[in-house]
Tab-separated table of C-alpha atoms in Angstrom:
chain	number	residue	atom	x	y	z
A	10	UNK	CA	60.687	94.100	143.154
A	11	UNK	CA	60.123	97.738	142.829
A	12	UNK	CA	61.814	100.330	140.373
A	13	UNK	CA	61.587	103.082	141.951
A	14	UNK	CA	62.262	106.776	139.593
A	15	UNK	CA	63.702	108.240	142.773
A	16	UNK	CA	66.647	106.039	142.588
A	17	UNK	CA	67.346	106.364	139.308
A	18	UNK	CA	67.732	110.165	139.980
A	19	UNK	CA	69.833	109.827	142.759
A	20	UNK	CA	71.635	107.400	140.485
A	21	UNK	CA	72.152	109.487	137.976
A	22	UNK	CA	72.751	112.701	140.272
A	23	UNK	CA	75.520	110.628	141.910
A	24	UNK	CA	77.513	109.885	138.553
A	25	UNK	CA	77.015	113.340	137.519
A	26	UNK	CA	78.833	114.674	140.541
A	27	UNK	CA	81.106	112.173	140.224
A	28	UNK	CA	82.369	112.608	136.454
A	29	UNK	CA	81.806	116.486	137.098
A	30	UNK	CA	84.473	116.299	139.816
A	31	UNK	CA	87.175	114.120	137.330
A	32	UNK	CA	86.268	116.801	134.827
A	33	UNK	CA	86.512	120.125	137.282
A	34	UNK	CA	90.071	118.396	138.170
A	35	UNK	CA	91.841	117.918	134.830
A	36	UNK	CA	90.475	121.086	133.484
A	37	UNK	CA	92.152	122.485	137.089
A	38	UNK	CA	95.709	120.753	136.675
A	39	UNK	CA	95.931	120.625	133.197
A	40	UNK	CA	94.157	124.160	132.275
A	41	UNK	CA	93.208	122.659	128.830
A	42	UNK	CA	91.334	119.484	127.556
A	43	UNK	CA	92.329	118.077	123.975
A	44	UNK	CA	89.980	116.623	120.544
A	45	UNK	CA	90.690	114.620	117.782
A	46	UNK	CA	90.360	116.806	114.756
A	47	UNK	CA	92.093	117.544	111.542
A	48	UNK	CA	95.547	117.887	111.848
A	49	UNK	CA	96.493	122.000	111.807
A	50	UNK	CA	98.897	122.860	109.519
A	51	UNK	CA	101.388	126.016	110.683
A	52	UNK	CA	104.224	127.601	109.247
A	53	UNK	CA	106.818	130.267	110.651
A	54	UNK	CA	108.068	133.143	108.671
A	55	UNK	CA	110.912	135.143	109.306
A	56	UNK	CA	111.475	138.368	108.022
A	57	UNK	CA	113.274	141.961	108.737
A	58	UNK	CA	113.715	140.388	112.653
A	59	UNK	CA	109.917	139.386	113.316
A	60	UNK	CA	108.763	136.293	112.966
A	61	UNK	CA	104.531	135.046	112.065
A	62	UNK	CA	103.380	131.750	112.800
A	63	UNK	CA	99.908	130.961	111.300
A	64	UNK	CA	98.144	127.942	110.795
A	65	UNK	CA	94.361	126.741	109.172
A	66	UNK	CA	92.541	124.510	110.905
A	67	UNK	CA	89.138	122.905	109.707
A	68	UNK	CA	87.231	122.854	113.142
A	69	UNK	CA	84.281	120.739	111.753
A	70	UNK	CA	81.501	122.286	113.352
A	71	UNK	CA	80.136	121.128	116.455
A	72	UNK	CA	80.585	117.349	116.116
A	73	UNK	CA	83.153	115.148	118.733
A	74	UNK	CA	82.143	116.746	121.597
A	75	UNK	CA	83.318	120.520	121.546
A	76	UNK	CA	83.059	121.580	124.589
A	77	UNK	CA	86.123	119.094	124.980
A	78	UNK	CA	87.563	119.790	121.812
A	79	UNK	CA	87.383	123.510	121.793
A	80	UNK	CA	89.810	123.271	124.816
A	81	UNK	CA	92.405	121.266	122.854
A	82	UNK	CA	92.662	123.793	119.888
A	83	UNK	CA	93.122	126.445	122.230
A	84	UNK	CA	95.984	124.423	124.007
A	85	UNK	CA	97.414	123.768	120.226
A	86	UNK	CA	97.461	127.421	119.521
A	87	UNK	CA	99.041	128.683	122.934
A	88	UNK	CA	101.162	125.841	122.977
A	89	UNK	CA	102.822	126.451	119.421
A	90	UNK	CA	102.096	130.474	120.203
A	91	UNK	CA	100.456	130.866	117.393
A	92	UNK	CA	99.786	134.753	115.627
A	93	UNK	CA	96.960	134.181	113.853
A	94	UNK	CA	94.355	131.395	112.849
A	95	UNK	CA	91.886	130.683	110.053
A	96	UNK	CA	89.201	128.168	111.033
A	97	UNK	CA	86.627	126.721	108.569
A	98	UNK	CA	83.018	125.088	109.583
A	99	UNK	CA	82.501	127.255	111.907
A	100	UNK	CA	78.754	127.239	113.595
A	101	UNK	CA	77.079	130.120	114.975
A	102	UNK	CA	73.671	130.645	116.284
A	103	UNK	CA	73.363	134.127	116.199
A	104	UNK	CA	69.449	134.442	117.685
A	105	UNK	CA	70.751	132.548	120.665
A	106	UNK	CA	74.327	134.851	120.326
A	107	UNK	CA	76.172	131.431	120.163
A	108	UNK	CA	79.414	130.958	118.094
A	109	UNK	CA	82.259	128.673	118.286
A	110	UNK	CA	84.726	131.693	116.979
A	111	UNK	CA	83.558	133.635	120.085
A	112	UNK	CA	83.871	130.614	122.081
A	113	UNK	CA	87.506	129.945	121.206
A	114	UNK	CA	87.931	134.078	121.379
A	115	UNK	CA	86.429	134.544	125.046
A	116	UNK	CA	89.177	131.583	125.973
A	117	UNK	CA	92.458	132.771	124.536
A	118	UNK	CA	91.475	136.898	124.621
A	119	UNK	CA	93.554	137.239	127.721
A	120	UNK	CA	96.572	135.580	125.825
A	121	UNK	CA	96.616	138.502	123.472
A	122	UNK	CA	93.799	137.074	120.279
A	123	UNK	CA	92.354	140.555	120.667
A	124	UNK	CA	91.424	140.855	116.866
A	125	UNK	CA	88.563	138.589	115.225
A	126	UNK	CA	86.102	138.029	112.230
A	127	UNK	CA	83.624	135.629	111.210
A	128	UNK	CA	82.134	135.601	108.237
A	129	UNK	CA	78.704	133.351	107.541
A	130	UNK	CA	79.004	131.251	104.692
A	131	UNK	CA	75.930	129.277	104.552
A	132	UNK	CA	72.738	128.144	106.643
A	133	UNK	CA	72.753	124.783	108.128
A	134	UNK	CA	69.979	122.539	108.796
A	135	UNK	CA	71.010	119.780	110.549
A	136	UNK	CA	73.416	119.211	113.829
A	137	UNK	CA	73.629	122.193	116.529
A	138	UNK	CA	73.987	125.511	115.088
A	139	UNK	CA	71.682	127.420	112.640
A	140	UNK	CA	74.790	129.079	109.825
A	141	UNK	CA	78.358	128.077	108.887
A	142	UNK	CA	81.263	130.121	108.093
A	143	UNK	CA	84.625	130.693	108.108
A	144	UNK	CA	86.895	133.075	110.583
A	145	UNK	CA	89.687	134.070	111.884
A	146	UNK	CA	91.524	135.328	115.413
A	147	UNK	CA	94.514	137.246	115.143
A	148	UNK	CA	97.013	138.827	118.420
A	149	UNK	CA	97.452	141.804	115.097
A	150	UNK	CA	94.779	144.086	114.312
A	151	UNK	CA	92.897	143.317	111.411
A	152	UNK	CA	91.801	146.292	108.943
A	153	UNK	CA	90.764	146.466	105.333
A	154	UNK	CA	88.358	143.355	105.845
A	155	UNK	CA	86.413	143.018	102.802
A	156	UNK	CA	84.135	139.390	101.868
A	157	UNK	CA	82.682	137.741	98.933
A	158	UNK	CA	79.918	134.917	98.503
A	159	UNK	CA	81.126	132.797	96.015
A	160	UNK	CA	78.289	132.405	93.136
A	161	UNK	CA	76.178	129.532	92.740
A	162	UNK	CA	74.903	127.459	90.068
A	163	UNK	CA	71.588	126.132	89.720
A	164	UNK	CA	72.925	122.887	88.823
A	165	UNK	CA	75.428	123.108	91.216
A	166	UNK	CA	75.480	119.436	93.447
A	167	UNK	CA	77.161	121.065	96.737
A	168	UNK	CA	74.203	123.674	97.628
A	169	UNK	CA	76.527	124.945	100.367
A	170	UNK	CA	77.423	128.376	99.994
A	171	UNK	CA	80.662	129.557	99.852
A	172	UNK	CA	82.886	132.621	101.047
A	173	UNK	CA	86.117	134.380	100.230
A	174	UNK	CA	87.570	136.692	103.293
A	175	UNK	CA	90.750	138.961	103.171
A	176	UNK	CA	91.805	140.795	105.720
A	177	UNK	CA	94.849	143.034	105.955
A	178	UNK	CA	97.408	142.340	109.126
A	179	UNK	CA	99.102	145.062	110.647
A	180	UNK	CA	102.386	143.408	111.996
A	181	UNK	CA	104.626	144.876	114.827
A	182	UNK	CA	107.606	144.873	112.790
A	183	UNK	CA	106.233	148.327	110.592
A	184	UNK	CA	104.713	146.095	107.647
A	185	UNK	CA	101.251	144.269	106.593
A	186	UNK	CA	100.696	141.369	104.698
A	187	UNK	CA	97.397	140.332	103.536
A	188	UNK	CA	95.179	136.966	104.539
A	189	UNK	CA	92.781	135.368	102.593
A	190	UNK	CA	90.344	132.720	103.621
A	191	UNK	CA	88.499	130.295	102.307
A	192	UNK	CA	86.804	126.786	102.027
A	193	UNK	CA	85.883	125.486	98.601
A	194	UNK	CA	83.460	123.194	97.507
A	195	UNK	CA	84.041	119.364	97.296
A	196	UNK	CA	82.938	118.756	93.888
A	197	UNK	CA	85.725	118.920	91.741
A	198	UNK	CA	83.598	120.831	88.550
A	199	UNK	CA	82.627	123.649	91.876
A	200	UNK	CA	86.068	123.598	92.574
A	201	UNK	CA	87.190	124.783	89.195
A	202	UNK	CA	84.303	127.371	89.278
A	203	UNK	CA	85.419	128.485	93.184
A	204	UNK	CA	89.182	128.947	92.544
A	205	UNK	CA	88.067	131.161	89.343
A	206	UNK	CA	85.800	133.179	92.028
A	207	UNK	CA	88.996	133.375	94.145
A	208	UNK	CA	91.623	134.503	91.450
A	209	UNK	CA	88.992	137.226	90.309
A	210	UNK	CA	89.281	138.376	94.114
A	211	UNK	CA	93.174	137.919	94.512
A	212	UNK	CA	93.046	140.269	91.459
A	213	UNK	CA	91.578	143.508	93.339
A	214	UNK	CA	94.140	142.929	96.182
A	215	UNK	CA	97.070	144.947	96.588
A	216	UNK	CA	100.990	144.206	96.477
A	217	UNK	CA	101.715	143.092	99.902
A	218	UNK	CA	102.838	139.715	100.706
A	219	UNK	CA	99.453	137.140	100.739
A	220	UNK	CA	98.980	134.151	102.444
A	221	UNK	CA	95.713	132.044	101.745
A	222	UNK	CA	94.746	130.042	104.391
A	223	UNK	CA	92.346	127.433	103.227
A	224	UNK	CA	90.152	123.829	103.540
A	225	UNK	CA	90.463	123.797	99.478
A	226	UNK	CA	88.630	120.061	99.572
A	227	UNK	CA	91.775	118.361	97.564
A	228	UNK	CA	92.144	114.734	97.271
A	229	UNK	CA	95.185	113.266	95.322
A	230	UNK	CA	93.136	112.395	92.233
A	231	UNK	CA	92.218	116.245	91.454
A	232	UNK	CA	94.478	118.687	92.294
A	233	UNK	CA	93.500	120.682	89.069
A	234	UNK	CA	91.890	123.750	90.916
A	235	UNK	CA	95.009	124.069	93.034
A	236	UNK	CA	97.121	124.306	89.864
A	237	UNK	CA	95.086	127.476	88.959
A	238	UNK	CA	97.065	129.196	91.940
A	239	UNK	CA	100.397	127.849	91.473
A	240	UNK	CA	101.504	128.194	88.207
A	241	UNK	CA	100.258	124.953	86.882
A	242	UNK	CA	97.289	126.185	84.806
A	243	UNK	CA	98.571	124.901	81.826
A	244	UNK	CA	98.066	121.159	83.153
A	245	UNK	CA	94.766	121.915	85.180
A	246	UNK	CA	91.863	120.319	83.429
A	247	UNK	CA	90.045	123.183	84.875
A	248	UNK	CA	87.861	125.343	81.671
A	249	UNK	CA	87.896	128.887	82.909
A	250	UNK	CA	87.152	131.812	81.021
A	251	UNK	CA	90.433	133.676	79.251
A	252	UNK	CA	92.440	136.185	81.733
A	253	UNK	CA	91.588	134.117	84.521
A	254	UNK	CA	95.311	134.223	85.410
A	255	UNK	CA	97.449	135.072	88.170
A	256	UNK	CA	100.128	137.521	87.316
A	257	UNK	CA	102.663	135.920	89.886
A	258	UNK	CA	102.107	132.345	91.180
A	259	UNK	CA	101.722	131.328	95.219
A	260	UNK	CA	103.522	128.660	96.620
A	261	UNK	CA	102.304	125.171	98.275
A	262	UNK	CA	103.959	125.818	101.849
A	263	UNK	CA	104.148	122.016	102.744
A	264	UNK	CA	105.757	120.424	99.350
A	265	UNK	CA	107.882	123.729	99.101
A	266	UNK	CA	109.305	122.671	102.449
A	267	UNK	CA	109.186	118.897	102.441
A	268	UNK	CA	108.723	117.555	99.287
A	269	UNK	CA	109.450	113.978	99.888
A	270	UNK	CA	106.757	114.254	103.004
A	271	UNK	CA	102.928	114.086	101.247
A	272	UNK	CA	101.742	115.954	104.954
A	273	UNK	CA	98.411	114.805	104.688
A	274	UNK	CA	96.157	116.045	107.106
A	275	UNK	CA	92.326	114.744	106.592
A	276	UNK	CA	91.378	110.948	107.471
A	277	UNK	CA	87.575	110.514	105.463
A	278	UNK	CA	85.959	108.171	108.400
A	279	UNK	CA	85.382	105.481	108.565
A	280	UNK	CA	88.682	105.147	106.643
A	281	UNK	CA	91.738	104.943	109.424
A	282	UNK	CA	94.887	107.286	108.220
A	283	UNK	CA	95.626	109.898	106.649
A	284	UNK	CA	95.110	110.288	102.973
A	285	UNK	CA	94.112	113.499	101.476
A	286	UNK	CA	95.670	117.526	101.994
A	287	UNK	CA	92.764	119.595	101.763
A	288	UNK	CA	94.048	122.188	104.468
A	289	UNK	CA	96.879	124.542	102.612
A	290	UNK	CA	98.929	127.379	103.548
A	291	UNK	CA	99.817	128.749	100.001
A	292	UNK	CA	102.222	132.461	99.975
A	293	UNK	CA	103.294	134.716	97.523
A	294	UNK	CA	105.336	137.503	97.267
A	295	UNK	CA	104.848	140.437	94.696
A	296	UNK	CA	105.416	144.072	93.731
A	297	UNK	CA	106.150	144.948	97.572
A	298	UNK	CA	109.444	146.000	99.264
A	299	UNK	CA	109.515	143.059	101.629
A	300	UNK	CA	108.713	139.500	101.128
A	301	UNK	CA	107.894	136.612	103.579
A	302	UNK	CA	110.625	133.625	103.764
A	303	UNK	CA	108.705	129.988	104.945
A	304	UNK	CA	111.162	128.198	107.337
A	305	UNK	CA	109.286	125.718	109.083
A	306	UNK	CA	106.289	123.809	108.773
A	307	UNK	CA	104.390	121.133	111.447
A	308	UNK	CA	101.178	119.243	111.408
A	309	UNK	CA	99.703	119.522	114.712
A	310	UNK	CA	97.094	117.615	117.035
A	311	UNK	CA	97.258	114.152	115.767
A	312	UNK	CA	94.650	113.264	118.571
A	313	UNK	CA	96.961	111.233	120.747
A	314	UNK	CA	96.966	113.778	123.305
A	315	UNK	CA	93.312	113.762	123.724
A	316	UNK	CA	93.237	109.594	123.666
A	317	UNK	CA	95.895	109.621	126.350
A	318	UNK	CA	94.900	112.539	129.345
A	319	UNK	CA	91.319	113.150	128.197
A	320	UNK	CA	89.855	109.926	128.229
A	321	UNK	CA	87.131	110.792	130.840
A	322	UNK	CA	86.058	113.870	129.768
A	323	UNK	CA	84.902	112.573	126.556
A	324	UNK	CA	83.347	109.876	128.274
A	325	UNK	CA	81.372	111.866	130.586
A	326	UNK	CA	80.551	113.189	127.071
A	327	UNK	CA	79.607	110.097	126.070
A	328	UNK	CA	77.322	108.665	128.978
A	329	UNK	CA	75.353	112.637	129.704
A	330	UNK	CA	72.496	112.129	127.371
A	331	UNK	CA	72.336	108.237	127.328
A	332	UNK	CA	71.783	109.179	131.653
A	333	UNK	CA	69.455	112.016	130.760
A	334	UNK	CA	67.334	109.367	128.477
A	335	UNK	CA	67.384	107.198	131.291
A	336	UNK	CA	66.351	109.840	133.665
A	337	UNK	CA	63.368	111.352	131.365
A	338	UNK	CA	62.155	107.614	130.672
A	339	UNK	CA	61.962	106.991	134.504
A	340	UNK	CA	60.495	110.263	135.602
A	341	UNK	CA	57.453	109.697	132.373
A	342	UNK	CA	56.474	106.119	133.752
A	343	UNK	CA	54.917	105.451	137.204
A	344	UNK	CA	56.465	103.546	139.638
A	345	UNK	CA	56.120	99.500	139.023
A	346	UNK	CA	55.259	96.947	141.474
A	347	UNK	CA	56.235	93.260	140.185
């Protein structure tokens, strides 16, 4: 018996073209592929006859097979036709000019997501990419873009870095609101410390309708920094410094909207379900002429799409590098004669 490296090449050459051609055909017939992720949370406004749907979506970096997923989240968005997005975890290499923001941008520019920004949060040290950040891709032009790294501690546990964007949208229908992004820390004593950051920030806004659009890191046992923003300070076991208020309070889209529905959108693996709402859509309205009115709210991409009409793209996925090991080993070691 012989095992010959020349037919494990052709071998693996063969599947290759094989999956390649499943692959080449799906992406053909059904333009997208889909990924399990977060759930996106999006809400539609209706004012002075325009309407802005936005939605936050917590891409988590590179993991689960992007180049599948990233093809799902831009079916989501087109799908629900959505006018602008924050994303959190974002990876970027920038020496190699690789980001997932441009990645997602170079897919749906010809839809009309003209208008981006990324903004690097922290460096990364493991996984693909060499910095994390947050961003944001908008069919409105963006203007009066201004960013903050949120301080850090020396005793600080999460050593990730953290940002604050705001951005102001220029909206077809002759008015602006402006976006702020964000992704807090997951230590609740950070988070107390992160939401003061952010209310200091809010403060040196100006008076046109804001929407935050956030992975604030909430579980139900601490909701405390959360409070901070909506009016609940006075329960929030939170200790920040005096005049760390808001003047006017911003509203929790989701409860605000369905308050007998808890909306969760995170599942903490290996746990199955839903159990936590870190991703929020908060608004307020104050000291402008015009206000924003939330009328409808969805979670989106509960992964069953993906399960059902993507199955062998993620396992092409799936068997590349375990057929690439197989294909290095065999090319290494000589041929064997038994």
């Amino acid at each position: 018996t012989m095992v010959n490296k020349n037919i494990v090449r052709l071998l693996y050459v063969l599947l290759l073209v094989m999956i390649a051609q499943i692959v080449l055909i799906l992406v053909l017939s059904k333009t997208m592929l889909s990924g399990k992720m977060n759930p996106t949370e999006a809400i539609e406004t209706d004012r002075d006859q325009g309407k802005l749907r936005v939605a936050t979506y917590n891409i988590w970096n590179y993991m689960f097979h992007w180049h599948v997923r990233k093809y799902r989240i831009v079916d989501l968005i087109l799908q629900q036709d959505l006018d602008l997005i924050a994303f959190q975890e974002v990876r970027a290499t920038p020496s190699q000019m690789k980001n997932q923001l441009e990645e997602l941008s170079s897919l749906l520019y010809n839809y009309g997501y003209q208008y981006k920004y990324y903004k690097k949060a922290s460096a990364v040290t493991s996984g693909e990419g060499t910095e994390e950040g947050i961003g944001i891709l908008s069919k409105y032009a963006l203007s009066d873009i201004t960013s903050l790294d949120i301080p850090q501690h020396h005793s600080d546990i999460d050593k990730n870095q953290r940002a604050i964007v705001s951005a102001t949208v220029e909206l077809p229908f002759n008015n602006h609101i402006t976006v702020i992004l964000t992704h807090i820390s997951y230590v609740k004593q950070q988070q107390c410390r992160n939401i003061e950051v952010l209310i200091k920030f809010l403060q040196t806004l100006g008076k046109s309708p804001q929407l935050i659009l956030a992975d604030l890191n909430v579980y139900p046992d601490y909701e405390d920094a959360v409070m901070l923003l909506t009016g609940s300070s006075f329960k929030s076991k939170c200790n920040i410094k005096d005049g760390t208020r808001l003047e006017s309070d911003f509203v929790d889209i989701w409860p605000e909207l369905y308050p007998d529905d808890l909306g969760y959108t995170f599942s903490n693996m290996p746990r199955e379900g839903m159990f936590c709402r870190p991703d929020r859509i908060m608004l307020r309205n104050h000291g402008s002429g015009y206000c924003l009115v939330p009328v409808y709210s969805e979670l989106l991409g509960n992964g069953e799409t993906y399960k059902r009409e993507y199955y062998w793209s993620v396992l092409y996925s799936r068997s590349k590098p375990v057929l690439q090991k197989l294909y290095e080993q065999s090319s290494a070691q000589p041929s064997i004669y038994f």
